């Protein structure tokens, strides 16, 4: 475990090798699971603002669901997540020409239509954040079979999770925090050798 301020980082974040392999998994993380993407409270207004901009990227069924149910829901535990289509894929997802599930919000961002890239939970995946005591945040690796191709690719390329998710970690915690994380990890590695 690595602690930087009130952020507790699992050692798996430095040790596990991981690089998304969309050609192999086809974006399964956008469809598997019980709920849509977890949302932070401050993302709700962002999601509301981008929904109309994103709809042109989405299949008709997704647009209908968003019109009927809205862009997010509150679950029984009091957490928000994106709406899903028939309890499966995220309502903001679409299939590209290769049959890979992609994020409509991120596509709109890439096309310059919005400044909101996508929910931070999606950007950080397979890292999951958890609220802990005294405003501490847990940063953990969510190991799931659908990501085994990413583990294989990460291993062949030698890329640990914290490097693969550098941009997302900086987006969530800031560049100074990320640089400190790297210093701690690399310091531990050099001390071990």
PDB file of C-alpha atoms in Angstrom:
ATOM      1  CA  UNK A   1       0.000   0.000   0.000  1.00  0.00           C
ATOM      2  CA  UNK A   2       1.225   3.467  -0.901  1.00  0.00           C
ATOM      3  CA  UNK A   3      -0.203   6.536   0.836  1.00  0.00           C
ATOM      4  CA  UNK A   4       0.088   9.992  -0.681  1.00  0.00           C
ATOM      5  CA  UNK A   5      -1.917  12.483   1.324  1.00  0.00           C
ATOM      6  CA  UNK A   6      -5.386  11.032   1.793  1.00  0.00           C
ATOM      7  CA  UNK A   7      -5.043   8.721  -1.208  1.00  0.00           C
ATOM      8  CA  UNK A   8      -4.306   5.046  -0.459  1.00  0.00           C
ATOM      9  CA  UNK A   9      -2.979   3.215  -3.520  1.00  0.00           C
ATOM     10  CA  UNK A  10      -3.006  -0.571  -3.726  1.00  0.00           C
ATOM     11  CA  UNK A  11       0.375  -2.117  -4.543  1.00  0.00           C
ATOM     12  CA  UNK A  12      -1.311  -3.781  -7.539  1.00  0.00           C
ATOM     13  CA  UNK A  13      -1.353  -0.375  -9.243  1.00  0.00           C
ATOM     14  CA  UNK A  14       2.452  -0.484  -9.444  1.00  0.00           C
ATOM     15  CA  UNK A  15       2.863  -4.240  -9.939  1.00  0.00           C
ATOM     16  CA  UNK A  16       0.141  -5.294 -12.389  1.00  0.00           C
ATOM     17  CA  UNK A  17       0.928  -4.993 -16.091  1.00  0.00           C
ATOM     18  CA  UNK A  18      -1.970  -3.750 -18.214  1.00  0.00           C
ATOM     19  CA  UNK A  19      -2.698  -2.129 -21.596  1.00  0.00           C
ATOM     20  CA  UNK A  20      -6.252  -2.149 -22.978  1.00  0.00           C
ATOM     21  CA  UNK A  21      -6.593  -4.386 -26.029  1.00  0.00           C
ATOM     22  CA  UNK A  22      -9.847  -3.266 -27.633  1.00  0.00           C
ATOM     23  CA  UNK A  23      -9.290  -5.486 -30.655  1.00  0.00           C
ATOM     24  CA  UNK A  24      -9.511  -8.496 -28.324  1.00  0.00           C
ATOM     25  CA  UNK A  25     -12.069  -7.474 -25.689  1.00  0.00           C
ATOM     26  CA  UNK A  26     -14.319  -5.365 -27.971  1.00  0.00           C
ATOM     27  CA  UNK A  27     -14.965  -2.849 -25.156  1.00  0.00           C
ATOM     28  CA  UNK A  28     -16.595  -5.392 -22.847  1.00  0.00           C
ATOM     29  CA  UNK A  29     -16.248  -3.085 -19.814  1.00  0.00           C
ATOM     30  CA  UNK A  30     -18.921  -0.830 -21.370  1.00  0.00           C
ATOM     31  CA  UNK A  31     -21.464  -3.657 -21.383  1.00  0.00           C
ATOM     32  CA  UNK A  32     -20.630  -6.089 -18.567  1.00  0.00           C
ATOM     33  CA  UNK A  33     -21.761  -5.591 -14.986  1.00  0.00           C
ATOM     34  CA  UNK A  34     -24.918  -4.785 -13.073  1.00  0.00           C
ATOM     35  CA  UNK A  35     -24.972  -1.017 -13.616  1.00  0.00           C
ATOM     36  CA  UNK A  36     -23.620   1.635 -15.951  1.00  0.00           C
ATOM     37  CA  UNK A  37     -20.476   3.622 -15.283  1.00  0.00           C
ATOM     38  CA  UNK A  38     -20.166   4.955 -11.723  1.00  0.00           C
ATOM     39  CA  UNK A  39     -20.485   8.744 -11.607  1.00  0.00           C
ATOM     40  CA  UNK A  40     -19.138  11.246  -9.125  1.00  0.00           C
ATOM     41  CA  UNK A  41     -21.533  13.893  -7.824  1.00  0.00           C
ATOM     42  CA  UNK A  42     -19.756  16.690  -9.697  1.00  0.00           C
ATOM     43  CA  UNK A  43     -20.102  14.788 -12.994  1.00  0.00           C
ATOM     44  CA  UNK A  44     -23.910  14.764 -12.965  1.00  0.00           C
ATOM     45  CA  UNK A  45     -24.277  18.271 -14.399  1.00  0.00           C
ATOM     46  CA  UNK A  46     -21.556  17.509 -16.986  1.00  0.00           C
ATOM     47  CA  UNK A  47     -23.449  14.392 -18.107  1.00  0.00           C
ATOM     48  CA  UNK A  48     -26.690  16.376 -18.337  1.00  0.00           C
ATOM     49  CA  UNK A  49     -24.996  19.070 -20.441  1.00  0.00           C
ATOM     50  CA  UNK A  50     -23.386  16.665 -22.932  1.00  0.00           C
ATOM     51  CA  UNK A  51     -26.292  14.268 -23.426  1.00  0.00           C
ATOM     52  CA  UNK A  52     -27.842  16.157 -26.373  1.00  0.00           C
ATOM     53  CA  UNK A  53     -24.410  16.665 -27.992  1.00  0.00           C
ATOM     54  CA  UNK A  54     -23.657  12.953 -27.736  1.00  0.00           C
ATOM     55  CA  UNK A  55     -26.975  11.588 -29.032  1.00  0.00           C
ATOM     56  CA  UNK A  56     -26.010  11.836 -32.739  1.00  0.00           C
ATOM     57  CA  UNK A  57     -23.220   9.295 -32.063  1.00  0.00           C
ATOM     58  CA  UNK A  58     -25.558   6.790 -30.438  1.00  0.00           C
ATOM     59  CA  UNK A  59     -27.862   4.091 -31.789  1.00  0.00           C
ATOM     60  CA  UNK A  60     -31.597   4.796 -31.800  1.00  0.00           C
ATOM     61  CA  UNK A  61     -32.295   2.462 -28.863  1.00  0.00           C
ATOM     62  CA  UNK A  62     -29.782   4.360 -26.693  1.00  0.00           C
ATOM     63  CA  UNK A  63     -31.299   7.712 -27.653  1.00  0.00           C
ATOM     64  CA  UNK A  64     -34.755   6.401 -26.717  1.00  0.00           C
ATOM     65  CA  UNK A  65     -33.490   5.163 -23.339  1.00  0.00           C
ATOM     66  CA  UNK A  66     -31.818   8.505 -22.610  1.00  0.00           C
ATOM     67  CA  UNK A  67     -35.021  10.368 -23.549  1.00  0.00           C
ATOM     68  CA  UNK A  68     -37.153   8.114 -21.361  1.00  0.00           C
ATOM     69  CA  UNK A  69     -34.892   7.443 -18.359  1.00  0.00           C
ATOM     70  CA  UNK A  70     -32.388  10.293 -18.415  1.00  0.00           C
ATOM     71  CA  UNK A  71     -28.591  10.074 -18.506  1.00  0.00           C
ATOM     72  CA  UNK A  72     -28.035   8.560 -15.044  1.00  0.00           C
ATOM     73  CA  UNK A  73     -29.757   6.788 -12.190  1.00  0.00           C
ATOM     74  CA  UNK A  74     -29.447   6.591  -8.426  1.00  0.00           C
ATOM     75  CA  UNK A  75     -28.958   3.029  -7.181  1.00  0.00           C
ATOM     76  CA  UNK A  76     -30.131   1.455  -3.934  1.00  0.00           C
ATOM     77  CA  UNK A  77     -26.795   2.255  -2.262  1.00  0.00           C
ATOM     78  CA  UNK A  78     -27.115   5.964  -3.012  1.00  0.00           C
ATOM     79  CA  UNK A  79     -24.571   6.022  -5.847  1.00  0.00           C
ATOM     80  CA  UNK A  80     -25.094   7.408  -9.338  1.00  0.00           C
ATOM     81  CA  UNK A  81     -24.287   5.583 -12.574  1.00  0.00           C
ATOM     82  CA  UNK A  82     -24.991   6.033 -16.261  1.00  0.00           C
ATOM     83  CA  UNK A  83     -28.217   4.621 -17.623  1.00  0.00           C
ATOM     84  CA  UNK A  84     -28.000   1.296 -19.452  1.00  0.00           C
ATOM     85  CA  UNK A  85     -29.852  -0.184 -22.410  1.00  0.00           C
ATOM     86  CA  UNK A  86     -31.846  -3.233 -21.292  1.00  0.00           C
ATOM     87  CA  UNK A  87     -29.609  -3.615 -18.232  1.00  0.00           C
ATOM     88  CA  UNK A  88     -26.581  -4.201 -20.468  1.00  0.00           C
ATOM     89  CA  UNK A  89     -24.399  -1.675 -22.297  1.00  0.00           C
ATOM     90  CA  UNK A  90     -24.006   1.893 -21.156  1.00  0.00           C
ATOM     91  CA  UNK A  91     -26.526   4.147 -22.915  1.00  0.00           C
ATOM     92  CA  UNK A  92     -23.627   6.345 -24.063  1.00  0.00           C
ATOM     93  CA  UNK A  93     -21.867   3.486 -25.880  1.00  0.00           C
ATOM     94  CA  UNK A  94     -21.933   2.713 -29.598  1.00  0.00           C
ATOM     95  CA  UNK A  95     -20.368   0.041 -31.800  1.00  0.00           C
ATOM     96  CA  UNK A  96     -17.779   1.186 -34.318  1.00  0.00           C
ATOM     97  CA  UNK A  97     -17.218  -0.368 -37.758  1.00  0.00           C
ATOM     98  CA  UNK A  98     -15.038  -3.118 -36.200  1.00  0.00           C
ATOM     99  CA  UNK A  99     -17.735  -4.107 -33.701  1.00  0.00           C
ATOM    100  CA  UNK A 100     -15.889  -2.490 -30.798  1.00  0.00           C
ATOM    101  CA  UNK A 101     -17.962  -0.729 -28.164  1.00  0.00           C
ATOM    102  CA  UNK A 102     -16.827   2.895 -27.845  1.00  0.00           C
ATOM    103  CA  UNK A 103     -17.878   5.852 -25.694  1.00  0.00           C
ATOM    104  CA  UNK A 104     -20.095   8.418 -27.405  1.00  0.00           C
ATOM    105  CA  UNK A 105     -19.104  11.042 -24.851  1.00  0.00           C
ATOM    106  CA  UNK A 106     -15.421  10.506 -25.588  1.00  0.00           C
ATOM    107  CA  UNK A 107     -16.059  10.561 -29.342  1.00  0.00           C
ATOM    108  CA  UNK A 108     -17.835  13.922 -28.992  1.00  0.00           C
ATOM    109  CA  UNK A 109     -14.836  15.129 -26.941  1.00  0.00           C
ATOM    110  CA  UNK A 110     -12.393  13.932 -29.638  1.00  0.00           C
ATOM    111  CA  UNK A 111     -14.491  15.758 -32.233  1.00  0.00           C
ATOM    112  CA  UNK A 112     -14.250  18.991 -30.199  1.00  0.00           C
ATOM    113  CA  UNK A 113     -17.964  19.108 -29.332  1.00  0.00           C
ATOM    114  CA  UNK A 114     -17.451  19.072 -25.539  1.00  0.00           C
ATOM    115  CA  UNK A 115     -14.734  19.665 -22.956  1.00  0.00           C
ATOM    116  CA  UNK A 116     -15.987  16.723 -20.847  1.00  0.00           C
ATOM    117  CA  UNK A 117     -14.016  13.651 -21.914  1.00  0.00           C
ATOM    118  CA  UNK A 118     -15.961  10.870 -20.178  1.00  0.00           C
ATOM    119  CA  UNK A 119     -16.755   9.799 -16.615  1.00  0.00           C
ATOM    120  CA  UNK A 120     -13.583   9.517 -14.538  1.00  0.00           C
ATOM    121  CA  UNK A 121     -14.546   5.947 -13.560  1.00  0.00           C
ATOM    122  CA  UNK A 122     -14.327   4.979 -17.244  1.00  0.00           C
ATOM    123  CA  UNK A 123     -11.068   6.863 -17.790  1.00  0.00           C
ATOM    124  CA  UNK A 124      -9.496   5.159 -14.757  1.00  0.00           C
ATOM    125  CA  UNK A 125     -10.780   1.651 -15.522  1.00  0.00           C
ATOM    126  CA  UNK A 126      -9.687  -0.992 -14.374  1.00  0.00           C
ATOM    127  CA  UNK A 127      -8.858   1.146 -11.356  1.00  0.00           C
ATOM    128  CA  UNK A 128     -11.803   1.681  -9.043  1.00  0.00           C
ATOM    129  CA  UNK A 129     -11.970   4.385  -6.385  1.00  0.00           C
ATOM    130  CA  UNK A 130     -13.597   3.852  -3.019  1.00  0.00           C
ATOM    131  CA  UNK A 131     -14.545   6.318  -0.311  1.00  0.00           C
ATOM    132  CA  UNK A 132     -12.816   5.483   2.945  1.00  0.00           C
ATOM    133  CA  UNK A 133     -12.727   6.938   6.446  1.00  0.00           C
ATOM    134  CA  UNK A 134     -11.941  10.616   7.109  1.00  0.00           C
ATOM    135  CA  UNK A 135     -12.202  11.609   3.404  1.00  0.00           C
ATOM    136  CA  UNK A 136      -9.529   9.127   2.356  1.00  0.00           C
ATOM    137  CA  UNK A 137      -9.822   7.550  -1.103  1.00  0.00           C
ATOM    138  CA  UNK A 138      -8.841   3.987  -1.957  1.00  0.00           C
ATOM    139  CA  UNK A 139      -7.297   3.351  -5.382  1.00  0.00           C
ATOM    140  CA  UNK A 140      -7.651  -0.335  -6.246  1.00  0.00           C
ATOM    141  CA  UNK A 141      -7.249  -2.612  -9.240  1.00  0.00           C
ATOM    142  CA  UNK A 142     -10.528  -4.285 -10.187  1.00  0.00           C
ATOM    143  CA  UNK A 143      -9.394  -7.599 -11.631  1.00  0.00           C
ATOM    144  CA  UNK A 144     -11.928  -9.035 -14.071  1.00  0.00           C
ATOM    145  CA  UNK A 145     -11.725 -11.834 -16.631  1.00  0.00           C
ATOM    146  CA  UNK A 146     -12.925  -9.604 -19.461  1.00  0.00           C
ATOM    147  CA  UNK A 147      -9.611  -7.744 -19.180  1.00  0.00           C
ATOM    148  CA  UNK A 148      -7.337 -10.776 -19.532  1.00  0.00           C
ATOM    149  CA  UNK A 149      -6.280  -9.643 -23.060  1.00  0.00           C
ATOM    150  CA  UNK A 150      -5.181  -6.317 -21.510  1.00  0.00           C
ATOM    151  CA  UNK A 151      -3.092  -8.167 -18.930  1.00  0.00           C
ATOM    152  CA  UNK A 152      -1.460 -10.202 -21.692  1.00  0.00           C
ATOM    153  CA  UNK A 153      -0.718  -7.097 -23.778  1.00  0.00           C
ATOM    154  CA  UNK A 154       0.530  -5.183 -20.731  1.00  0.00           C
ATOM    155  CA  UNK A 155       2.845  -8.056 -19.886  1.00  0.00           C
ATOM    156  CA  UNK A 156       4.244  -8.258 -23.413  1.00  0.00           C
ATOM    157  CA  UNK A 157       4.833  -4.480 -23.462  1.00  0.00           C
ATOM    158  CA  UNK A 158       6.014  -4.270 -19.825  1.00  0.00           C
ATOM    159  CA  UNK A 159       3.591  -1.458 -18.916  1.00  0.00           C
ATOM    160  CA  UNK A 160       2.356  -1.230 -15.299  1.00  0.00           C
ATOM    161  CA  UNK A 161      -1.123   0.099 -14.504  1.00  0.00           C
ATOM    162  CA  UNK A 162       0.122   3.391 -13.057  1.00  0.00           C
ATOM    163  CA  UNK A 163       1.906   4.201 -16.335  1.00  0.00           C
ATOM    164  CA  UNK A 164      -0.917   3.015 -18.594  1.00  0.00           C
ATOM    165  CA  UNK A 165      -3.384   5.177 -16.656  1.00  0.00           C
ATOM    166  CA  UNK A 166      -1.080   8.185 -16.208  1.00  0.00           C
ATOM    167  CA  UNK A 167      -3.396  10.626 -17.996  1.00  0.00           C
ATOM    168  CA  UNK A 168      -6.473   9.474 -16.047  1.00  0.00           C
ATOM    169  CA  UNK A 169      -4.653   9.526 -12.698  1.00  0.00           C
ATOM    170  CA  UNK A 170      -3.429  13.068 -13.396  1.00  0.00           C
ATOM    171  CA  UNK A 171      -6.944  14.105 -14.408  1.00  0.00           C
ATOM    172  CA  UNK A 172      -8.342  12.803 -11.112  1.00  0.00           C
ATOM    173  CA  UNK A 173      -5.576  13.602  -8.609  1.00  0.00           C
ATOM    174  CA  UNK A 174      -3.334  16.187 -10.305  1.00  0.00           C
ATOM    175  CA  UNK A 175       0.133  16.130 -11.818  1.00  0.00           C
ATOM    176  CA  UNK A 176       1.985  16.831  -8.556  1.00  0.00           C
ATOM    177  CA  UNK A 177       0.253  13.859  -6.907  1.00  0.00           C
ATOM    178  CA  UNK A 178       1.062  11.597  -9.869  1.00  0.00           C
ATOM    179  CA  UNK A 179       4.710  12.678  -9.894  1.00  0.00           C
ATOM    180  CA  UNK A 180       4.923  11.862  -6.181  1.00  0.00           C
ATOM    181  CA  UNK A 181       3.380   8.435  -6.846  1.00  0.00           C
ATOM    182  CA  UNK A 182       6.003   7.754  -9.525  1.00  0.00           C
ATOM    183  CA  UNK A 183       8.809   8.902  -7.186  1.00  0.00           C
ATOM    184  CA  UNK A 184       7.590   6.561  -4.445  1.00  0.00           C
ATOM    185  CA  UNK A 185       7.193   3.600  -6.827  1.00  0.00           C
ATOM    186  CA  UNK A 186      10.526   4.142  -8.562  1.00  0.00           C
ATOM    187  CA  UNK A 187      12.208   4.741  -5.198  1.00  0.00           C
ATOM    188  CA  UNK A 188      10.854   1.415  -3.921  1.00  0.00           C
ATOM    189  CA  UNK A 189      12.026  -0.313  -7.107  1.00  0.00           C
ATOM    190  CA  UNK A 190      15.560   1.094  -6.909  1.00  0.00           C
ATOM    191  CA  UNK A 191      15.796   0.262  -3.190  1.00  0.00           C
ATOM    192  CA  UNK A 192      14.748  -3.325  -3.926  1.00  0.00           C
ATOM    193  CA  UNK A 193      17.567  -3.824  -6.428  1.00  0.00           C
TER     194      UNK A 193
END
